[in-house]
Every structure is written in C-alpha cells, then in structure tokens.
Amino acid sequence: MDRYLQRRYKYRAPTRLDVMTSYAGQNLDVVQVLLLSLSETHPRDEIVFWLFEQRVSAQDIAALADFCASLGNVTLRSIKIPHTGDFDRLKTLGGKRDSARFLWFVAHQHLPRDLKRVVYLDALDVIVSDDLVPLLKHPFLGKYLVACREWLDIPPLLVGPARRAHDCGVPTWMIKHMSRGLINSGAIVLNLDKFRRDGIEIGHYVETAEWAYDKLNLEFGDQGLFSLTHGSHYVQANDRYNHRFFNDLPNRTMKRPAVIHYCGGVLKPVHWRLTAEAEHLVAEHLVRKDMAALTLANSRQLRAADLPYMRKWWDVCVRTPCYSRIAPQASQRMAAALSRVGLNVE
C-alpha cells in the first residue's frame, strides 16, 4: 500500500496538511523542533497545526504562534480542552505522569466538522523527515485509525474490545498485552468522521479505564487505552511513518523514515545532548571496549547506532529559539551521566 501511495503522490501539487499534537503545562517552546522539521519537509504545502492543550499560558501559545508564522507555511490553531477532570482521571488510573497524551481521544469533537482526517504526532519526541501526505491519504477501510503496530517482531493481534474479549475467555496475559498498546500512537491518522458517526466520547474511555484498573489492575497510556477500548480497530501503516530506531539491527535498518520517534528504551534528546566531543568519546569507548551500549541513568542505554539519530534531532533544534534554553541543561545532564561511567567530557 505504501509503495502505491508514494508513487501516487510523488509528483503531487501543493496541498493542505492538517496535523495535531497535544500538550499540557510549561515549556511549550520545545514543540518548535517538531514544527521546524514538519515545515522543512513540506516547503510548498499549507500546514495547519492544531494544538490541543490544557494549562498552557496564553503567552506561551502566542510565542509558538509567532514561531509558526516565521516559518512561512505553518499556521497554529490552538484548542483549549475543557473538563480536565476526565483526563486527570485517566492519568491516575493509567499510572501516567501527564494527561495530555489522552487529548486526541476527543479530536473529532473539537476540530471543524468539515475536517475528515488529521495526522497526530507526539509533541516532544518526534521529528518529521519525509512527506506525510501519503500517510494522511492512507485508506481507513472503515477503521478508526491508520497506525503502526507497537510490537514489530510478533504477528499482529486481531481482537475486539478488551471487556468483551475478557468475558469470552481471552486470557489475562493477552488483555495485559493489549494494555500496552496494539498500536503505537506516536504518529497516527484519525478517522474523524468514523469517531463522530459512532458517537465516541471520553466517557467510553473512562469506563474502560475504570474496568481495567478495578478488574485487572492494569496500567496504560493512550495507545493502551485505545486498544483496550476498541481492540485492533486500525489499519496498519508502513513502519517508516513511525520509525522506532531502537528496533534497528545491523541487517535491518530503515532506509528512508518519514517520522523518527525517540521512544522505547532510547534517550529522549530533549533531555540529553551529546556535544561533538562527547559523541566522539562515546563512539570511541564503545569500539575500544567492544560494547553494544553504555548504560546511563534509569537503565537507559546509549548505542553507537543511536548517535546519528540524537544528532539529527539536535541539528533541527539548534535552528530554533528553544535551543538556547534546553541545550545547556541537556549537555550538563549527559556530561554528568557519562562521568559516572568513567567518561569525562571537558
């Protein structure tokens, strides 16, 4: 399917691209990295960037709108999501630190009625590196989402909603597997019309979350709760639209990712920065010691294969205003972690 879509849209005319993300709290400026990567990979397109937010200051939103305007092809549309209690409830039941991850559940209720589909991208740990129009135009085939699978090395699980599956005798281990997500929500396309037609509301997710917590004591994020609520109600996208490079092997690497997702066990670049000197030191150490990876804080690992991806994120970040705020902190954090494993960066 992706080969067909890439061929179909290879010589496409400029178009409108609707993309959304969700955010809550302070330090909204980090979204500039995602926005710049999106703008530069779609220079001829009109990008409408929908920000679903809670507890973000008007000043921060205005600053991000100014940054979008400076890009020339991005327009910011912010939508404040009310009724924070439901989302805080999901955060508590799921055992997560933030509630913003769940805001895409109500996108169909807040976006314009004439908008039928939208790309959702994680705010902080994703950059765009190729055209997203083939992803946006991917057929839904009657499903709620176009998404990449969470589990790449096992066959996809085809199942209905978790409560129904549990009542039909599906084992608890399989329900727990669902709670971690049958899809990865870092880059997805939402079938807004389908959600609207089926009358899906936040209450459906709260009800499932309470059942999962009370009945099975499960933890979950947004992708897990979607899977528990709707089962495998998605069409599979090519993994280039959600490239999780921690799955790369020497004989299995992604040649042309469209979305790079810094998830799983890899370091989040927004918090960790390798200077040129530090990167050289790490690479040399791994070769000299014949090590696959360095283990840093919180058991996070840094592999030689991760270094180009870390550099790519910071190559985008350095051209944004947020760089001057986050780079010193991220560099200091990395230097301190490296010193604890015997690598001293001056």
Short mmCIF file of C-alpha atoms in Angstrom, two decimals:
data_model
loop_
_atom_site.label_atom_id
_atom_site.label_comp_id
_atom_site.label_asym_id
_atom_site.label_seq_id
_atom_site.Cartn_x
_atom_site.Cartn_y
_atom_site.Cartn_z
CA MET A 1 0.00 0.00 0.00
CA ASP A 2 2.74 2.48 0.91
CA ARG A 3 4.55 1.92 -2.40
CA TYR A 4 1.33 2.73 -4.24
CA LEU A 5 0.70 5.84 -2.14
CA GLN A 6 4.27 7.09 -2.57
CA ARG A 7 4.03 6.64 -6.33
CA ARG A 8 0.63 8.32 -6.48
CA TYR A 9 1.75 11.40 -4.54
CA LYS A 10 5.36 11.59 -5.72
CA TYR A 11 4.68 14.48 -8.11
CA ARG A 12 1.69 15.89 -6.26
CA ALA A 13 0.65 19.51 -6.25
CA PRO A 14 0.97 21.60 -3.09
CA THR A 15 -1.80 20.76 -0.66
CA ARG A 16 -3.15 21.45 2.81
CA LEU A 17 -1.79 19.24 5.58
CA ASP A 18 -3.66 19.09 8.88
CA VAL A 19 -1.52 17.94 11.80
CA MET A 20 -2.27 17.96 15.51
CA THR A 21 -0.49 17.40 18.78
CA SER A 22 -1.38 17.68 22.45
CA TYR A 23 0.36 19.43 25.32
CA ALA A 24 -0.17 20.46 28.93
CA GLY A 25 1.81 22.74 31.23
CA GLN A 26 5.00 24.68 30.73
CA ASN A 27 7.89 24.69 28.22
CA LEU A 28 5.72 24.59 25.12
CA ASP A 29 8.62 26.03 23.12
CA VAL A 30 10.12 22.54 22.65
CA VAL A 31 7.36 21.85 20.11
CA GLN A 32 9.36 24.18 17.82
CA VAL A 33 11.60 21.23 16.91
CA LEU A 34 8.69 19.18 15.60
CA LEU A 35 7.29 22.21 13.80
CA LEU A 36 10.54 23.11 12.05
CA SER A 37 11.04 19.53 10.84
CA LEU A 38 7.45 19.46 9.59
CA SER A 39 7.82 22.79 7.79
CA GLU A 40 11.09 21.89 6.09
CA THR A 41 9.82 18.55 4.78
CA HIS A 42 6.71 20.22 3.29
CA PRO A 43 8.00 23.55 1.94
CA ARG A 44 5.24 24.00 -0.67
CA ASP A 45 2.32 22.89 1.47
CA GLU A 46 -0.06 24.82 3.68
CA ILE A 47 0.26 23.26 7.14
CA VAL A 48 -2.46 23.81 9.71
CA PHE A 49 -1.11 22.76 13.10
CA TRP A 50 -3.79 22.03 15.69
CA LEU A 51 -2.56 22.30 19.28
CA PHE A 52 -4.85 20.60 21.80
CA GLU A 53 -3.78 22.00 25.14
CA GLN A 54 -4.52 22.17 28.84
CA ARG A 55 -2.94 24.53 31.35
CA VAL A 56 -0.73 26.27 28.77
CA SER A 57 -0.31 30.02 29.24
CA ALA A 58 -1.61 32.47 26.65
CA GLN A 59 1.91 33.92 26.45
CA ASP A 60 3.42 30.55 25.51
CA ILE A 61 0.75 29.95 22.86
CA ALA A 62 1.33 33.41 21.39
CA ALA A 63 5.09 32.77 21.24
CA LEU A 64 4.53 29.47 19.43
CA ALA A 65 2.12 31.17 17.02
CA ASP A 66 4.82 33.74 16.22
CA PHE A 67 7.32 30.96 15.57
CA CYS A 68 4.86 29.22 13.23
CA ALA A 69 4.32 32.49 11.36
CA SER A 70 8.06 32.87 10.92
CA LEU A 71 8.21 29.52 9.12
CA GLY A 72 6.03 30.83 6.31
CA ASN A 73 3.93 27.70 5.71
CA VAL A 74 2.56 26.82 9.18
CA THR A 75 -0.48 28.27 10.88
CA LEU A 76 -1.12 27.49 14.55
CA ARG A 77 -4.65 26.78 15.74
CA SER A 78 -4.81 26.22 19.50
CA ILE A 79 -7.77 24.49 21.13
CA LYS A 80 -8.12 24.53 24.90
CA ILE A 81 -9.74 21.30 26.05
CA PRO A 82 -12.13 21.78 28.99
CA HIS A 83 -13.28 19.19 31.52
CA THR A 84 -9.79 18.37 32.73
CA GLY A 85 -11.21 16.03 35.37
CA ASP A 86 -11.82 13.20 32.90
CA PHE A 87 -8.29 13.38 31.56
CA ASP A 88 -6.77 13.64 35.03
CA ARG A 89 -8.80 10.57 35.95
CA LEU A 90 -7.32 8.66 33.01
CA LYS A 91 -3.83 9.75 34.05
CA THR A 92 -4.39 8.48 37.58
CA LEU A 93 -5.97 5.18 36.55
CA GLY A 94 -3.31 4.54 33.93
CA GLY A 95 -0.42 5.35 36.25
CA LYS A 96 1.00 8.05 33.98
CA ARG A 97 2.55 11.42 34.79
CA ASP A 98 0.60 13.55 32.31
CA SER A 99 -2.92 13.77 30.95
CA ALA A 100 -2.14 15.49 27.63
CA ARG A 101 -1.46 12.15 25.94
CA PHE A 102 -5.19 11.36 26.09
CA LEU A 103 -6.43 14.56 24.42
CA TRP A 104 -6.53 13.08 20.91
CA PHE A 105 -9.42 10.91 22.08
CA VAL A 106 -11.71 13.94 21.66
CA ALA A 107 -10.21 15.43 18.48
CA HIS A 108 -13.36 14.67 16.48
CA GLN A 109 -15.45 16.72 18.91
CA HIS A 110 -13.33 19.87 18.69
CA LEU A 111 -11.97 20.01 15.16
CA PRO A 112 -14.11 21.55 12.36
CA ARG A 113 -16.87 19.26 11.12
CA ASP A 114 -15.65 19.51 7.53
CA LEU A 115 -12.24 18.12 8.53
CA LYS A 116 -12.44 14.38 7.96
CA ARG A 117 -8.91 13.23 8.87
CA VAL A 118 -5.89 14.58 10.73
CA VAL A 119 -2.36 13.38 11.45
CA TYR A 120 -1.50 13.20 15.15
CA LEU A 121 2.19 13.45 16.16
CA ASP A 122 3.73 13.27 19.63
CA ALA A 123 4.81 16.72 20.74
CA LEU A 124 8.26 16.13 22.23
CA ASP A 125 9.91 13.00 20.85
CA VAL A 126 9.12 13.03 17.13
CA ILE A 127 10.66 14.75 14.12
CA VAL A 128 9.44 14.56 10.52
CA SER A 129 11.94 13.61 7.83
CA ASP A 130 9.83 12.94 4.73
CA ASP A 131 6.46 13.66 3.12
CA LEU A 132 3.43 12.82 5.30
CA VAL A 133 0.79 13.24 2.60
CA PRO A 134 0.89 9.52 1.65
CA LEU A 135 0.20 8.74 5.31
CA LEU A 136 -2.58 11.31 5.53
CA LYS A 137 -4.25 9.85 2.41
CA HIS A 138 -3.97 6.21 3.51
CA PRO A 139 -7.37 4.43 3.23
CA PHE A 140 -9.12 3.82 6.55
CA LEU A 141 -11.07 0.78 5.33
CA GLY A 142 -13.74 1.56 7.92
CA LYS A 143 -11.32 1.69 10.86
CA TYR A 144 -10.76 4.44 13.44
CA LEU A 145 -7.03 4.88 12.82
CA VAL A 146 -4.17 4.41 10.45
CA ALA A 147 -1.28 3.44 12.73
CA CYS A 148 1.88 1.39 13.03
CA ARG A 149 1.93 -1.67 15.24
CA GLU A 150 3.51 -1.39 18.69
CA TRP A 151 5.05 -4.86 18.51
CA LEU A 152 7.18 -5.30 15.41
CA ASP A 153 8.55 -8.79 15.99
CA ILE A 154 5.34 -10.71 16.65
CA PRO A 155 2.26 -11.22 14.47
CA PRO A 156 -0.50 -8.61 14.91
CA LEU A 157 -3.25 -9.47 17.37
CA LEU A 158 -6.74 -9.19 15.87
CA VAL A 159 -9.20 -8.76 18.72
CA GLY A 160 -12.25 -6.78 19.77
CA PRO A 161 -12.68 -4.56 22.85
CA ALA A 162 -10.94 -5.91 25.95
CA ARG A 163 -14.05 -6.21 28.14
CA ARG A 164 -15.84 -8.31 25.54
CA ALA A 165 -12.69 -10.38 24.93
CA HIS A 166 -12.27 -10.96 28.67
CA ASP A 167 -15.89 -12.06 29.01
CA CYS A 168 -15.33 -14.50 26.13
CA GLY A 169 -12.45 -16.15 27.97
CA VAL A 170 -9.42 -14.40 26.44
CA PRO A 171 -6.59 -14.95 28.97
CA THR A 172 -5.45 -12.14 31.24
CA TRP A 173 -1.93 -12.09 29.78
CA MET A 174 -3.41 -11.20 26.40
CA ILE A 175 -5.50 -8.37 27.90
CA LYS A 176 -2.33 -7.10 29.59
CA HIS A 177 -0.62 -7.23 26.20
CA MET A 178 -3.43 -5.06 24.82
CA SER A 179 -3.00 -2.56 27.65
CA ARG A 180 0.49 -1.76 26.40
CA GLY A 181 -0.96 -0.92 23.02
CA LEU A 182 -1.63 -2.84 19.83
CA ILE A 183 -0.68 0.37 18.03
CA ASN A 184 1.99 2.97 18.66
CA SER A 185 0.38 6.39 18.92
CA GLY A 186 3.47 8.48 18.17
CA ALA A 187 2.27 9.06 14.59
CA ILE A 188 -1.29 8.15 13.59
CA VAL A 189 -4.11 9.32 11.34
CA LEU A 190 -7.53 9.79 12.94
CA ASN A 191 -10.71 8.95 11.04
CA LEU A 192 -12.66 11.88 12.45
CA ASP A 193 -15.88 11.05 10.58
CA LYS A 194 -15.88 7.48 11.92
CA PHE A 195 -15.44 8.65 15.52
CA ARG A 196 -18.28 11.15 15.01
CA ARG A 197 -20.66 8.66 13.39
CA ASP A 198 -20.11 6.16 16.20
CA GLY A 199 -20.64 8.80 18.90
CA ILE A 200 -17.37 8.05 20.70
CA GLU A 201 -16.93 10.23 23.78
CA ILE A 202 -14.39 10.49 26.58
CA GLY A 203 -16.78 8.61 28.83
CA HIS A 204 -16.22 5.43 26.82
CA TYR A 205 -12.52 5.59 27.66
CA VAL A 206 -13.11 6.44 31.33
CA GLU A 207 -15.43 3.46 31.62
CA THR A 208 -12.86 1.11 30.08
CA ALA A 209 -10.08 2.60 32.21
CA GLU A 210 -12.03 2.03 35.43
CA TRP A 211 -12.76 -1.56 34.42
CA ALA A 212 -9.08 -2.21 33.55
CA TYR A 213 -7.92 -0.72 36.84
CA ASP A 214 -10.54 -2.29 39.11
CA LYS A 215 -10.78 -5.69 37.44
CA LEU A 216 -7.21 -6.41 36.35
CA ASN A 217 -5.07 -3.67 37.98
CA LEU A 218 -3.64 -2.70 34.58
CA GLU A 219 -1.52 0.32 33.74
CA PHE A 220 -1.92 2.01 30.37
CA GLY A 221 -1.22 5.10 28.31
CA ASP A 222 -3.22 6.46 25.42
CA GLN A 223 -2.31 3.72 22.95
CA GLY A 224 -3.06 1.04 25.52
CA LEU A 225 -6.40 2.56 26.45
CA PHE A 226 -7.38 2.91 22.80
CA SER A 227 -6.56 -0.78 22.30
CA LEU A 228 -8.48 -1.84 25.41
CA THR A 229 -11.50 0.21 24.32
CA HIS A 230 -11.55 -0.56 20.60
CA GLY A 231 -9.33 -3.61 20.12
CA SER A 232 -7.49 -3.80 16.81
CA HIS A 233 -9.68 -1.15 15.16
CA TYR A 234 -6.91 0.24 12.97
CA VAL A 235 -5.33 -0.13 9.54
CA GLN A 236 -1.63 -0.88 9.63
CA ALA A 237 0.70 1.80 8.22
CA ASN A 238 4.21 1.24 6.97
CA ASP A 239 6.70 1.48 9.83
CA ARG A 240 8.57 4.28 8.04
CA TYR A 241 5.85 6.59 9.34
CA ASN A 242 6.77 5.76 12.94
CA HIS A 243 10.39 4.68 12.90
CA ARG A 244 11.41 3.46 16.34
CA PHE A 245 15.10 3.02 15.72
CA PHE A 246 15.73 1.03 18.90
CA ASN A 247 14.42 -1.90 16.82
CA ASP A 248 17.18 -1.47 14.22
CA LEU A 249 19.59 -4.35 13.75
CA PRO A 250 22.79 -4.41 11.69
CA ASN A 251 20.87 -6.21 8.91
CA ARG A 252 17.58 -4.36 9.49
CA THR A 253 17.67 -0.58 9.29
CA MET A 254 15.14 1.89 7.94
CA LYS A 255 16.49 3.44 4.76
CA ARG A 256 14.08 6.37 4.46
CA PRO A 257 11.99 7.06 7.55
CA ALA A 258 9.26 9.68 7.29
CA VAL A 259 8.84 10.06 11.06
CA ILE A 260 11.61 9.39 13.59
CA HIS A 261 10.26 8.51 17.03
CA TYR A 262 12.53 8.65 20.07
CA CYS A 263 10.64 6.13 22.19
CA GLY A 264 11.21 2.84 23.92
CA GLY A 265 14.50 2.49 25.74
CA VAL A 266 16.32 5.30 23.92
CA LEU A 267 17.29 8.60 25.49
CA LYS A 268 14.88 11.47 24.88
CA PRO A 269 17.03 14.06 23.08
CA VAL A 270 15.12 16.95 24.63
CA HIS A 271 16.76 15.95 27.93
CA TRP A 272 20.05 14.53 26.65
CA ARG A 273 22.57 16.18 24.34
CA LEU A 274 25.91 14.91 23.15
CA THR A 275 28.37 17.59 22.17
CA ALA A 276 30.66 16.72 19.24
CA GLU A 277 33.40 15.91 21.76
CA ALA A 278 31.13 13.72 23.86
CA GLU A 279 29.82 11.85 20.82
CA HIS A 280 33.36 11.09 19.67
CA LEU A 281 34.28 9.95 23.19
CA VAL A 282 31.28 7.60 23.43
CA ALA A 283 31.78 6.12 19.97
CA GLU A 284 35.48 5.52 20.61
CA HIS A 285 34.76 3.95 24.02
CA LEU A 286 32.17 1.54 22.61
CA VAL A 287 34.57 0.37 19.91
CA ARG A 288 37.55 0.07 22.24
CA LYS A 289 35.60 -1.89 24.86
CA ASP A 290 33.66 -3.88 22.24
CA MET A 291 30.43 -2.86 23.97
CA ALA A 292 26.98 -2.79 22.41
CA ALA A 293 25.81 0.11 24.56
CA LEU A 294 26.51 2.36 27.53
CA THR A 295 24.02 2.08 30.38
CA LEU A 296 23.25 5.52 31.80
CA ALA A 297 20.65 6.94 34.19
CA ASN A 298 17.49 4.94 34.87
CA SER A 299 18.98 1.98 32.97
CA ARG A 300 18.67 3.92 29.70
CA GLN A 301 21.12 2.71 27.09
CA LEU A 302 23.12 4.64 24.54
CA ARG A 303 24.19 2.64 21.49
CA ALA A 304 26.52 3.63 18.69
CA ALA A 305 23.56 3.26 16.32
CA ASP A 306 21.64 5.87 18.34
CA LEU A 307 24.22 8.62 17.87
CA PRO A 308 23.19 9.74 14.35
CA TYR A 309 19.55 9.95 15.44
CA MET A 310 20.43 12.03 18.51
CA ARG A 311 22.50 14.31 16.30
CA LYS A 312 19.65 14.66 13.80
CA TRP A 313 17.23 15.92 16.47
CA TRP A 314 19.74 18.47 17.74
CA ASP A 315 20.59 19.55 14.18
CA VAL A 316 16.97 20.67 13.92
CA CYS A 317 16.80 22.05 17.45
CA VAL A 318 19.86 24.29 17.03
CA ARG A 319 17.91 26.33 14.49
CA THR A 320 15.03 27.05 16.89
CA PRO A 321 14.74 29.64 19.69
CA CYS A 322 14.26 26.92 22.31
CA TYR A 323 17.83 25.68 21.74
CA SER A 324 19.40 28.32 23.99
CA ARG A 325 17.17 27.23 26.89
CA ILE A 326 17.37 23.44 26.68
CA ALA A 327 20.82 22.74 25.20
CA PRO A 328 22.92 23.73 28.27
CA GLN A 329 20.77 21.64 30.62
CA ALA A 330 20.75 18.63 28.29
CA SER A 331 24.53 18.82 27.77
CA GLN A 332 25.18 19.05 31.51
CA ARG A 333 22.90 16.09 32.19
CA MET A 334 24.73 14.00 29.62
CA ALA A 335 28.17 15.02 30.85
CA ALA A 336 27.24 14.10 34.42
CA ALA A 337 25.89 10.70 33.34
CA LEU A 338 28.98 9.97 31.27
CA SER A 339 31.28 10.90 34.14
CA ARG A 340 29.53 8.32 36.33
CA VAL A 341 30.60 5.61 33.88
CA GLY A 342 34.15 6.92 33.66
CA LEU A 343 33.91 9.14 30.59
CA ASN A 344 34.86 12.70 31.38
CA VAL A 345 33.87 15.45 28.97
CA GLU A 346 35.57 18.77 29.49
#
